[in-house]
Amino acid sequence: MFLFAAAAAPLLPDWVIPLTTIALANALVVLGLVVLWRAGLVSFGQALYYCIGAYAVALTARWVGFTDAFGLVLLGGVAAGLIAVLIGFLLARYREIFFAMLSLALSMILYGVLVKTESLGSTDGFTVTTPTFLGYAPHGEMLGRSLYWLTLAVDAVAAVLMGVYFRSVAGALAAPIRDNEIRVEFLGVSVTSIIHTKVVIAGILGGLGGALAALAIGHVDPNMAYWTTSGGFVFVTILAGAGSVAAAFVGSLVFEAVRSFAVDVMPGLWQMTLGSVLLLTILFLPDGLGSLLARLKRRGEAKAP
Amino acid sequence: MTEPANPILAVRDLEKTFGSLVAARDITVSVPAEQTVGVIGANGAGKTTFINMITGHLTPSKGSIWFEDQEITGKPSREITRLGISRSFQVAQIFPSLTVFENMCIAAAIARRAGGLLGNVTTPVHSAVATAEAEATIELFQIGRYRNTPASTLPQGVRKLLDIGMAVVGWPRLLLLDEPTSGISIEEKFDLMNVVMSALKTRKITVLFVEHDMEIVERFADRVLAFYDGTVIADGTPTETLDNARVQELISGTKFKAGRPGHA
């Protein structure tokens, strides 16, 4: 699927590429939310890691002069992952609304700090230096395509690794933790450490997404940590559903497409359109768009002898 | 009872106090491998405190606990589980949104997971070994026809069997059953215990079970410990313990006579 998308790049109209790149970068953040969601946890502050990933890229390019896109994206993921390790010690002890609100609060702290930091452009943010790709420095149309391919590659790796994770004991423990933490503890597993791991995984994915988005947009600003950004990711997660890895990507692409068309067709009412789409999804596909994929798959299996 | 030469569980001078309240005191018990020990006593007599100290959920105030020649006093419960002591619950603790098979699989996979920091992440949940263990245990507990039923819709007896099965799927050597027949109708109790006990015998598991029904205790235990006021007041074969005058006075009531059908 990713290879197909990569090969299609030259055929796609120019305006589609940057939009798709952003959607695919955001899909990583959504994938992180799916990891938490499966265990019954909702983070309303995932923009924290998104913003850390983005600023890590922008600041390294600006201060150190390091502009290699591969390195920068990795760095964004690692930076967000490290912060998630620290925050996880606190967050892993909370559940439900407390988990959601605490993560929201933490992201708003970062927002506040960035807004007050004038050397980083305060609310305006600053421009990200044009990245290079192992010495290759594309510009114009090719830069967009290179970033698109890079994002696809990161997505593909993340999708494979997350597939493995969901089939592992730690991944499969999500529903049991949601159901009955006591039993999980008595089976000899620390629920806190499993949730901590999930927070870190979601953080790394958030950081990677933010790093790719920063490169694709070419600009970072504190809004990347604002609660509406987090809310947007949760919105896409509800739209996508937590059924599979693919759902996060499909959901993110559908979201970006609906938003683009809505803004184009009725600029004043695009939020209402998105809201209606979400409402319809919740009413008719309570398990998200991903459940459509699962249904198709089952039908395919039923047909095959 | 005389000390067995090589006990699987040896408890010495165990005591647990909560402030001025003495929940358990002077408990010295030694259990040989593959014995089935019934634990009786009124509510608040210290049975659950005793079990919770063995599983590491309470740290004893005094005394020591040894499991297979290793001291486990005060070790964290997760470590004790890994060493081979499992427990089941008075109220079945299962995962309602998963099917019986999935419940069993996750328990099997956890028991067989790799060690280390990343053990949970690197062990697949549906490995061939774990799946086979899960299937075998479902068979052993005779709940095969509920294999694909969501646990939330199971009848009470099957929930209990699943709960105990999940404790057994990792091949523990010692199993603590906290009131296995609670919530089960009188007609079903014996059938349930027959299934459970024959399964545990097959796997050569040493069992400590807390029970209020004296007929069940008499029928299934090799040995009975009677608790009163935090300590063991009688320890012997079912007949010995149940015929003990103090036990009859304080726990079972005078009506119950070992070996004769009656009620608890």
Coordinates of C-alpha atoms in Angstrom, one line a residue:
Chain A
M1 CA 0.0 0.0 0.0
F2 CA 2.8 2.4 1.0
L3 CA 4.8 1.4 -2.1
F4 CA 1.8 2.1 -4.3
A5 CA 1.4 5.5 -2.7
A6 CA 5.1 6.2 -3.2
A7 CA 5.0 5.3 -6.9
A8 CA 1.9 7.4 -7.4
A9 CA 3.8 10.6 -6.4
P10 CA 4.7 11.9 -9.9
L11 CA 1.1 11.3 -11.1
L12 CA -0.6 13.2 -8.3
P13 CA -1.5 16.9 -8.9
D14 CA 0.9 19.3 -7.1
W15 CA -1.5 20.5 -4.5
V16 CA -2.2 17.0 -3.3
I17 CA 1.3 16.2 -2.2
P18 CA 1.8 18.6 0.7
L19 CA -1.7 17.9 2.0
T20 CA -1.1 14.1 1.9
T21 CA 2.3 14.5 3.5
I22 CA 0.7 16.4 6.4
A23 CA -2.1 13.9 6.7
L24 CA 0.4 11.0 6.7
A25 CA 2.6 12.8 9.3
N26 CA -0.5 13.4 11.5
A27 CA -1.5 9.7 11.1
L28 CA 1.6 8.8 13.2
V29 CA 0.2 10.9 16.1
V30 CA -3.2 9.2 15.6
L31 CA -1.5 5.8 15.7
G32 CA 0.0 6.8 19.0
L33 CA -3.5 7.7 20.3
V34 CA -4.8 4.4 19.1
V35 CA -2.2 2.6 21.3
L36 CA -3.6 4.5 24.3
W37 CA -7.2 4.3 23.2
R38 CA -7.1 0.5 23.1
A39 CA -6.3 0.5 26.8
G40 CA -9.2 2.9 27.5
L41 CA -7.0 5.9 27.8
V42 CA -7.5 9.2 26.0
S43 CA -4.8 11.8 25.8
F44 CA -6.0 15.4 25.2
G45 CA -2.4 16.5 25.2
Q46 CA -0.8 14.6 22.4
A47 CA 0.1 17.9 20.7
L48 CA 2.8 18.1 23.4
Y49 CA 4.9 15.5 21.7
Y50 CA 3.9 16.8 18.2
C51 CA 5.2 20.2 19.2
I52 CA 8.4 18.8 20.9
G53 CA 9.2 16.8 17.7
A54 CA 8.6 19.8 15.5
Y55 CA 10.7 22.2 17.7
A56 CA 13.5 19.7 18.1
V57 CA 13.8 19.6 14.3
A58 CA 13.5 23.4 13.9
L59 CA 15.9 24.2 16.7
T60 CA 18.5 21.7 15.6
A61 CA 18.4 23.0 12.1
R62 CA 18.7 26.5 13.3
W63 CA 21.3 26.3 16.1
V64 CA 23.4 23.4 15.1
G65 CA 23.0 23.8 11.3
F66 CA 22.3 20.1 11.0
T67 CA 19.7 19.8 8.1
D68 CA 19.6 16.1 7.2
A69 CA 16.0 15.1 7.1
F70 CA 16.5 11.5 8.2
G71 CA 18.5 12.6 11.2
L72 CA 16.1 15.4 12.1
V73 CA 13.1 13.2 12.0
L74 CA 14.8 10.6 14.2
L75 CA 15.8 13.3 16.6
G76 CA 12.2 14.6 16.8
G77 CA 11.0 11.1 17.8
V78 CA 13.8 10.6 20.3
A79 CA 13.3 14.0 21.9
A80 CA 9.6 13.4 22.3
G81 CA 10.2 9.9 23.5
L82 CA 12.5 11.0 26.3
I83 CA 10.0 13.6 27.5
A84 CA 7.4 10.8 27.4
V85 CA 9.6 8.6 29.5
L86 CA 9.7 11.3 32.2
I87 CA 6.0 12.3 31.9
G88 CA 5.1 8.6 31.9
F89 CA 6.2 8.2 35.6
L90 CA 3.4 10.6 36.5
L91 CA 0.8 9.9 33.8
A92 CA 0.9 6.1 34.1
R93 CA -0.7 6.3 37.5
Y94 CA -3.8 8.0 36.2
R95 CA -6.9 6.8 34.3
E96 CA -9.9 8.1 32.5
I97 CA -10.6 11.8 32.8
F98 CA -7.6 12.4 35.1
F99 CA -5.3 10.9 32.5
A100 CA -6.9 13.1 29.8
M101 CA -6.8 16.3 31.8
L102 CA -3.3 15.8 33.1
S103 CA -2.0 15.2 29.6
L104 CA -3.9 18.3 28.4
A105 CA -2.4 20.4 31.2
L106 CA 1.1 19.3 30.4
S107 CA 0.8 20.2 26.8
M108 CA -0.6 23.6 27.7
I109 CA 2.4 24.3 29.9
L110 CA 4.6 23.8 26.9
Y111 CA 2.3 26.1 24.9
G112 CA 2.6 28.7 27.6
V113 CA 6.4 28.5 27.8
L114 CA 6.7 28.8 24.0
V115 CA 4.4 31.8 23.8
K116 CA 6.5 33.6 26.4
T117 CA 9.8 32.8 24.7
E118 CA 10.5 35.7 22.5
S119 CA 13.8 34.4 21.2
L120 CA 11.8 31.6 19.6
G121 CA 9.4 34.0 17.9
S122 CA 6.8 33.8 20.6
T123 CA 3.3 33.2 19.1
D124 CA 4.7 33.6 15.5
G125 CA 7.1 30.8 15.8
F126 CA 9.9 30.6 13.2
T127 CA 10.8 29.1 9.9
V128 CA 12.4 25.7 9.5
T129 CA 15.6 25.6 7.4
T130 CA 15.1 23.6 4.2
P131 CA 16.2 20.1 4.9
T132 CA 18.7 18.0 2.9
F133 CA 18.5 14.3 2.2
L134 CA 21.9 12.6 2.7
G135 CA 23.6 15.5 1.0
Y136 CA 21.0 15.9 -1.7
A137 CA 19.3 19.3 -1.5
P138 CA 16.1 19.3 -3.6
H139 CA 13.9 22.4 -3.9
G140 CA 10.5 23.3 -5.3
E141 CA 8.5 20.4 -6.5
M142 CA 11.2 17.8 -5.7
L143 CA 11.5 18.9 -2.1
G144 CA 7.8 18.3 -1.6
R145 CA 8.0 14.8 -3.2
S146 CA 11.1 14.0 -1.2
L147 CA 9.3 14.8 2.0
Y148 CA 6.3 12.9 0.9
W149 CA 8.5 9.8 0.3
L150 CA 10.3 10.3 3.6
T151 CA 6.9 10.5 5.4
L152 CA 5.7 7.3 3.6
A153 CA 8.9 5.5 4.6
V154 CA 8.6 6.5 8.2
D155 CA 4.9 5.5 8.2
A156 CA 5.6 2.2 6.7
V157 CA 8.2 1.4 9.3
A158 CA 5.9 2.6 12.1
A159 CA 3.0 0.5 10.7
V160 CA 5.1 -2.7 10.6
L161 CA 6.5 -2.1 14.1
M162 CA 3.1 -1.3 15.5
G163 CA 1.6 -4.4 13.9
V164 CA 4.2 -6.4 15.8
Y165 CA 3.5 -4.5 19.0
F166 CA -0.3 -5.1 18.8
R167 CA 0.4 -8.8 18.5
S168 CA 2.7 -8.8 21.5
V169 CA 1.8 -9.5 25.1
A170 CA 2.1 -5.8 26.0
G171 CA 0.0 -4.8 23.0
A172 CA -2.6 -7.5 23.6
L173 CA -2.9 -6.4 27.2
A174 CA -4.7 -3.2 26.2
A175 CA -8.2 -4.7 26.4
P176 CA -7.5 -6.7 29.6
I177 CA -6.2 -3.5 31.3
R178 CA -9.4 -1.7 30.3
D179 CA -11.4 -4.7 31.6
N180 CA -9.7 -5.7 34.8
E181 CA -6.5 -4.3 36.1
I182 CA -6.5 -6.4 39.2
R183 CA -6.4 -9.6 37.2
V184 CA -3.5 -8.3 35.0
E185 CA -1.5 -7.6 38.2
F186 CA -2.3 -11.0 39.6
L187 CA -1.1 -12.7 36.4
G188 CA 2.3 -11.1 37.2
V189 CA 2.3 -8.0 35.0
S190 CA 2.8 -4.5 36.2
V191 CA -0.1 -2.4 34.8
T192 CA 1.8 0.8 35.5
S193 CA 4.8 -0.3 33.4
I194 CA 2.6 -1.4 30.5
I195 CA 0.8 1.9 30.5
H196 CA 4.1 3.7 30.8
T197 CA 5.4 1.9 27.7
K198 CA 2.2 2.9 25.8
V199 CA 2.7 6.5 26.8
V200 CA 6.3 6.4 25.5
I201 CA 5.3 4.7 22.3
A202 CA 2.6 7.3 21.7
G203 CA 5.1 10.0 22.6
I204 CA 7.7 8.8 20.0
L205 CA 5.0 8.5 17.3
G206 CA 3.8 12.0 18.2
G207 CA 7.3 13.3 18.0
L208 CA 7.9 11.7 14.6
G209 CA 4.7 13.1 13.3
G210 CA 5.6 16.6 14.6
A211 CA 9.1 16.4 13.1
L212 CA 7.7 15.4 9.6
A213 CA 5.0 18.1 9.8
A214 CA 7.6 20.7 10.7
L215 CA 9.6 19.8 7.7
A216 CA 6.6 19.6 5.4
I217 CA 5.1 22.9 6.6
G218 CA 8.5 24.7 6.8
H219 CA 7.4 26.5 9.9
V220 CA 6.8 25.9 13.6
D221 CA 4.8 27.8 16.1
P222 CA 3.3 27.3 19.6
N223 CA -0.1 26.4 18.2
M224 CA 1.4 23.0 17.6
A225 CA 1.1 22.4 21.3
Y226 CA -2.3 24.1 21.7
W227 CA -5.2 22.0 23.0
T228 CA -7.2 22.4 19.7
T229 CA -4.3 20.6 18.0
S230 CA -4.6 17.7 20.5
G231 CA -8.4 17.8 20.1
G232 CA -8.0 17.5 16.3
F233 CA -5.9 14.3 16.8
V234 CA -8.5 12.8 19.1
F235 CA -11.2 13.7 16.5
V236 CA -9.3 11.8 13.9
T237 CA -8.8 8.9 16.3
I238 CA -12.6 8.7 16.9
L239 CA -13.1 8.9 13.1
A240 CA -10.6 6.2 12.4
G241 CA -11.3 3.8 15.3
A242 CA -8.8 1.7 17.1
G243 CA -9.4 -1.6 15.2
S244 CA -6.2 -1.7 13.2
V245 CA -3.0 0.1 12.3
A246 CA -4.4 0.9 8.8
A247 CA -7.3 2.7 10.4
A248 CA -5.1 5.5 11.7
F249 CA -3.8 6.2 8.2
V250 CA -7.1 5.9 6.4
G251 CA -8.8 8.1 9.1
S252 CA -6.1 10.7 8.8
L253 CA -6.3 10.9 5.0
V254 CA -10.1 11.0 5.1
F255 CA -10.0 13.8 7.7
E256 CA -7.6 15.9 5.7
A257 CA -9.6 15.3 2.5
V258 CA -12.9 16.2 4.1
R259 CA -11.4 19.3 5.7
S260 CA -9.8 20.5 2.4
F261 CA -13.0 20.0 0.5
A262 CA -15.1 21.6 3.2
V263 CA -12.8 24.6 3.4
D264 CA -12.9 24.9 -0.4
V265 CA -16.7 24.5 -0.8
M266 CA -18.0 26.4 2.2
P267 CA -15.2 28.3 3.8
G268 CA -17.3 29.6 6.7
L269 CA -18.8 26.3 7.6
W270 CA -16.0 23.7 7.3
Q271 CA -16.0 23.0 11.1
M272 CA -19.7 22.2 10.9
T273 CA -19.1 19.8 8.0
L274 CA -16.4 18.0 10.0
G275 CA -18.6 17.9 13.0
S276 CA -21.4 16.3 10.9
V277 CA -19.0 13.7 9.5
L278 CA -17.9 12.8 13.0
L279 CA -21.5 12.6 14.2
L280 CA -22.4 10.3 11.3
T281 CA -19.4 8.1 12.0
I282 CA -20.3 7.7 15.6
L283 CA -23.9 6.9 14.8
F284 CA -23.4 4.5 12.0
L285 CA -19.8 3.2 12.5
P286 CA -19.2 3.3 16.2
D287 CA -15.9 1.5 15.8
G288 CA -14.7 4.1 13.3
L289 CA -13.8 4.0 9.6
G290 CA -11.4 1.2 10.4
S291 CA -14.3 -1.1 11.0
L292 CA -15.2 -0.8 7.4
L293 CA -11.8 -2.2 6.5
A294 CA -12.3 -5.1 8.9
R295 CA -15.8 -5.7 7.3
L296 CA -14.3 -5.8 3.8
K297 CA -11.6 -8.1 4.9
R298 CA -14.1 -10.5 6.5
R299 CA -16.2 -10.5 3.4
G300 CA -13.1 -11.2 1.3
E301 CA -12.3 -14.1 3.6
A302 CA -15.8 -15.5 3.4
K303 CA -15.7 -15.5 -0.4
A304 CA -12.3 -17.1 -0.6
P305 CA -12.6 -20.9 -0.2
Chain B
M1 CA 1.2 -32.8 61.9
T2 CA 4.8 -33.8 61.6
E3 CA 7.1 -31.7 59.4
P4 CA 7.4 -33.2 56.0
A5 CA 11.0 -33.8 54.9
N6 CA 10.8 -31.5 51.9
P7 CA 7.9 -29.1 52.1
I8 CA 6.9 -27.0 49.1
L9 CA 5.6 -24.3 51.4
A10 CA 6.9 -23.7 54.9
V11 CA 5.5 -20.9 57.1
R12 CA 7.1 -20.1 60.4
D13 CA 5.8 -18.0 63.3
L14 CA 3.9 -15.8 60.9
E15 CA 2.3 -12.7 62.4
K16 CA 0.5 -9.7 60.9
T17 CA -0.7 -6.7 62.9
F18 CA -2.5 -3.6 61.7
G19 CA -1.8 -1.1 64.4
S20 CA -3.2 -2.7 67.6
L21 CA -5.2 -5.3 65.6
V22 CA -3.7 -8.7 65.4
A23 CA -4.9 -10.2 62.1
A24 CA -2.7 -13.3 62.2
R25 CA -0.3 -14.7 64.8
D26 CA 1.9 -17.8 65.5
I27 CA 1.1 -19.5 62.2
T28 CA 3.5 -22.3 61.6
V29 CA 2.5 -24.6 58.7
S30 CA 4.4 -26.8 56.4
V31 CA 2.8 -28.3 53.3
P32 CA 4.3 -31.2 51.3
A33 CA 4.1 -31.2 47.5
E34 CA 0.8 -32.2 45.9
Q35 CA -1.2 -32.0 49.1
T36 CA -4.6 -30.5 49.0
V37 CA -5.2 -28.4 52.1
G38 CA -8.6 -27.0 53.1
V39 CA -8.6 -23.8 55.1
I40 CA -11.7 -23.2 57.2
G41 CA -12.6 -20.5 59.7
A42 CA -15.3 -17.8 60.3
N43 CA -15.1 -14.5 58.6
G44 CA -12.2 -12.4 60.1
A45 CA -10.4 -15.5 61.4
G46 CA -7.3 -14.7 59.3
K47 CA -7.7 -17.0 56.3
T48 CA -7.4 -14.3 53.7
T49 CA -4.7 -12.5 55.6
F50 CA -2.8 -15.8 55.6
I51 CA -3.3 -16.2 51.8
N52 CA -2.4 -12.6 51.1
M53 CA 0.9 -13.0 53.0
I54 CA 1.9 -16.0 50.9
T55 CA 1.1 -14.3 47.6
G56 CA 2.9 -11.1 48.7
H57 CA 0.0 -8.8 48.9
L58 CA 0.6 -8.3 52.6
T59 CA 4.0 -8.1 54.2
P60 CA 4.1 -10.2 57.4
S61 CA 5.0 -8.2 60.6
K62 CA 7.0 -11.2 61.8
G63 CA 7.9 -14.7 60.7
S64 CA 9.1 -16.2 57.5
I65 CA 7.6 -17.9 54.4
W66 CA 9.6 -20.4 52.3
F67 CA 8.6 -21.7 48.9
E68 CA 10.7 -24.6 47.5
D69 CA 13.7 -23.8 49.7
Q70 CA 13.6 -20.1 48.8
E71 CA 12.6 -17.5 51.3
I72 CA 9.8 -15.4 49.8
T73 CA 8.8 -13.3 52.8
G74 CA 8.0 -9.8 51.8
K75 CA 8.8 -10.3 48.1
P76 CA 6.6 -8.4 45.7
S77 CA 3.6 -10.3 44.5
R78 CA 4.6 -10.3 40.8
E79 CA 7.9 -11.9 41.6
I80 CA 6.1 -14.6 43.7
T81 CA 3.8 -15.3 40.8
R82 CA 6.8 -15.8 38.6
L83 CA 8.3 -18.3 41.1
G84 CA 5.2 -20.5 40.7
I85 CA 2.5 -19.4 43.2
S86 CA -0.8 -18.6 41.6
R87 CA -4.2 -17.7 43.0
S88 CA -7.8 -17.5 42.1
F89 CA -10.5 -15.3 43.5
Q90 CA -13.6 -15.3 45.5
V91 CA -15.2 -13.2 42.8
A92 CA -14.0 -14.5 39.4
Q93 CA -11.5 -12.0 37.9
I94 CA -11.7 -12.4 34.2
F95 CA -11.6 -10.1 31.2
P96 CA -15.3 -9.6 30.2
S97 CA -14.7 -8.2 26.7
L98 CA -12.6 -11.1 25.6
T99 CA -13.7 -14.6 24.7
V100 CA -12.8 -17.6 26.9
F101 CA -10.0 -18.5 24.5
E102 CA -8.6 -15.0 24.4
N103 CA -8.7 -14.8 28.2
M104 CA -6.8 -18.0 28.4
C105 CA -4.3 -17.0 25.7
I106 CA -3.3 -13.8 27.3
A107 CA -2.8 -15.6 30.6
A108 CA -0.7 -18.3 28.9
A109 CA 1.3 -15.7 27.0
I110 CA 2.1 -13.8 30.1
A111 CA 3.2 -16.9 31.9
R112 CA 5.6 -17.8 29.1
R113 CA 6.8 -14.4 28.2
A114 CA 10.5 -13.6 27.9
G115 CA 12.1 -11.9 30.8
G116 CA 13.8 -8.5 30.9
L117 CA 12.7 -5.0 30.4
L118 CA 11.2 -5.7 26.9
G119 CA 9.8 -9.1 27.6
N120 CA 6.2 -8.0 27.3
V121 CA 6.9 -6.2 24.0
T122 CA 8.9 -9.0 22.3
T123 CA 6.7 -11.9 23.2
P124 CA 3.9 -12.5 20.7
V125 CA 0.5 -13.2 22.4
H126 CA -0.5 -15.9 20.0
S127 CA 2.7 -18.0 19.9
A128 CA 2.2 -21.6 19.1
V129 CA 3.2 -22.7 22.6
A130 CA 0.9 -20.2 24.4
T131 CA -2.0 -21.1 22.1
A132 CA -1.5 -24.8 22.7
E133 CA -1.3 -24.2 26.5
A134 CA -4.5 -22.2 26.3
E135 CA -6.4 -24.9 24.3
A136 CA -5.1 -27.7 26.7
T137 CA -6.2 -25.8 29.8
I138 CA -9.6 -25.1 28.3
E139 CA -10.0 -28.8 27.7
L140 CA -8.7 -29.7 31.2
F141 CA -11.4 -27.5 32.8
Q142 CA -14.0 -28.8 30.4
I143 CA -15.2 -25.4 29.2
G144 CA -14.5 -26.2 25.5
R145 CA -18.0 -25.4 24.4
Y146 CA -17.7 -21.9 25.6
R147 CA -14.3 -21.4 23.8
N148 CA -15.5 -18.5 21.7
T149 CA -18.1 -17.0 24.1
P150 CA -17.4 -13.6 25.4
A151 CA -16.6 -13.9 29.1
S152 CA -19.2 -11.3 30.0
T153 CA -22.0 -13.7 29.1
L154 CA -20.7 -16.8 30.8
P155 CA -22.7 -18.7 33.5
Q156 CA -21.3 -18.2 37.0
G157 CA -19.8 -21.7 37.2
V158 CA -17.9 -21.3 34.0
R159 CA -16.6 -17.9 35.1
K160 CA -15.1 -19.6 38.1
L161 CA -13.6 -22.4 36.0
L162 CA -12.1 -19.8 33.7
D163 CA -10.7 -17.8 36.6
I164 CA -9.0 -20.9 38.0
G165 CA -7.9 -22.0 34.6
M166 CA -6.2 -18.7 34.0
A167 CA -4.3 -19.2 37.3
V168 CA -3.3 -22.8 36.2
V169 CA -2.4 -22.2 32.5
G170 CA 1.1 -21.0 33.6
W171 CA 1.8 -24.3 35.4
P172 CA 2.2 -23.0 38.9
R173 CA 3.4 -25.5 41.6
L174 CA 1.2 -23.9 44.3
L175 CA -2.3 -22.6 43.9
L176 CA -4.3 -20.7 46.4
L177 CA -8.0 -20.9 45.8
D178 CA -10.1 -18.3 47.7
E179 CA -13.5 -19.7 48.1
P180 CA -13.8 -21.5 44.8
T181 CA -17.4 -22.4 45.3
S182 CA -18.7 -19.0 46.5
G183 CA -21.6 -17.8 44.4
I184 CA -22.3 -21.3 43.1
S185 CA -25.5 -23.1 43.9
I186 CA -25.4 -26.1 46.2
E187 CA -26.3 -28.5 43.4
E188 CA -23.4 -27.3 41.2
K189 CA -20.7 -27.1 43.9
F190 CA -19.6 -30.7 43.8
D191 CA -19.5 -30.9 40.1
L192 CA -17.4 -27.7 39.9
M193 CA -15.0 -29.0 42.6
N194 CA -14.7 -32.4 40.9
V195 CA -13.6 -30.6 37.7
V196 CA -11.3 -28.3 39.5
M197 CA -9.6 -30.9 41.7
S198 CA -9.1 -33.5 39.0
A199 CA -7.6 -30.8 36.8
L200 CA -5.2 -29.8 39.6
K201 CA -4.3 -33.4 40.4
T202 CA -3.5 -33.9 36.7
R203 CA -1.0 -31.1 36.9
K204 CA 0.4 -32.2 40.3
I205 CA -0.4 -28.8 41.8
T206 CA -0.3 -28.3 45.6
V207 CA -3.5 -26.6 46.6
L208 CA -4.6 -24.4 49.5
F209 CA -8.3 -23.7 49.3
V210 CA -10.5 -21.5 51.6
E211 CA -13.9 -23.0 51.9
H212 CA -17.0 -22.5 54.1
D213 CA -18.9 -25.6 53.1
M214 CA -17.7 -28.4 55.4
E215 CA -18.9 -31.2 53.1
I216 CA -16.8 -29.8 50.3
V217 CA -13.8 -29.6 52.7
E218 CA -14.3 -33.1 53.9
R219 CA -14.7 -34.5 50.4
F220 CA -11.8 -32.7 48.7
A221 CA -9.1 -31.9 51.2
D222 CA -6.3 -34.2 52.3
R223 CA -5.7 -32.0 55.3
V224 CA -7.6 -29.2 57.0
L225 CA -6.4 -26.1 58.8
A226 CA -8.9 -24.4 61.1
F227 CA -8.4 -20.7 61.7
Y228 CA -9.8 -18.8 64.7
D229 CA -8.8 -15.4 65.9
G230 CA -5.8 -15.1 63.6
T231 CA -4.2 -18.4 64.4
V232 CA -4.5 -22.1 63.6
I233 CA -6.5 -24.0 66.2
A234 CA -6.5 -27.4 64.5
D235 CA -4.4 -29.0 61.8
G236 CA -4.9 -32.6 60.6
T237 CA -6.8 -34.9 58.4
P238 CA -10.4 -33.7 57.6
T239 CA -11.9 -36.1 60.1
E240 CA -9.4 -35.1 62.8
T241 CA -10.0 -31.4 62.3
L242 CA -13.7 -31.5 61.8
D243 CA -14.2 -33.7 64.8
N244 CA -12.1 -31.4 67.0
A245 CA -14.2 -30.1 69.8
R246 CA -13.0 -26.5 69.5
V247 CA -13.5 -26.5 65.7
Q248 CA -17.1 -27.7 66.2
E249 CA -17.7 -25.1 68.8
L250 CA -16.2 -22.1 67.0
I251 CA -16.4 -22.8 63.3
S252 CA -18.5 -25.6 61.9
G253 CA -21.2 -25.7 64.6
T254 CA -22.0 -28.8 66.6
K255 CA -24.3 -30.1 63.9
F256 CA -21.6 -31.0 61.5
K257 CA -20.2 -34.5 62.0
A258 CA -17.5 -35.7 59.7
G259 CA -18.4 -38.6 57.5
R260 CA -22.1 -38.1 57.8
P261 CA -24.3 -36.1 55.4
G262 CA -25.4 -33.0 57.1
H263 CA -24.9 -29.3 56.6
A264 CA -22.4 -26.7 57.4

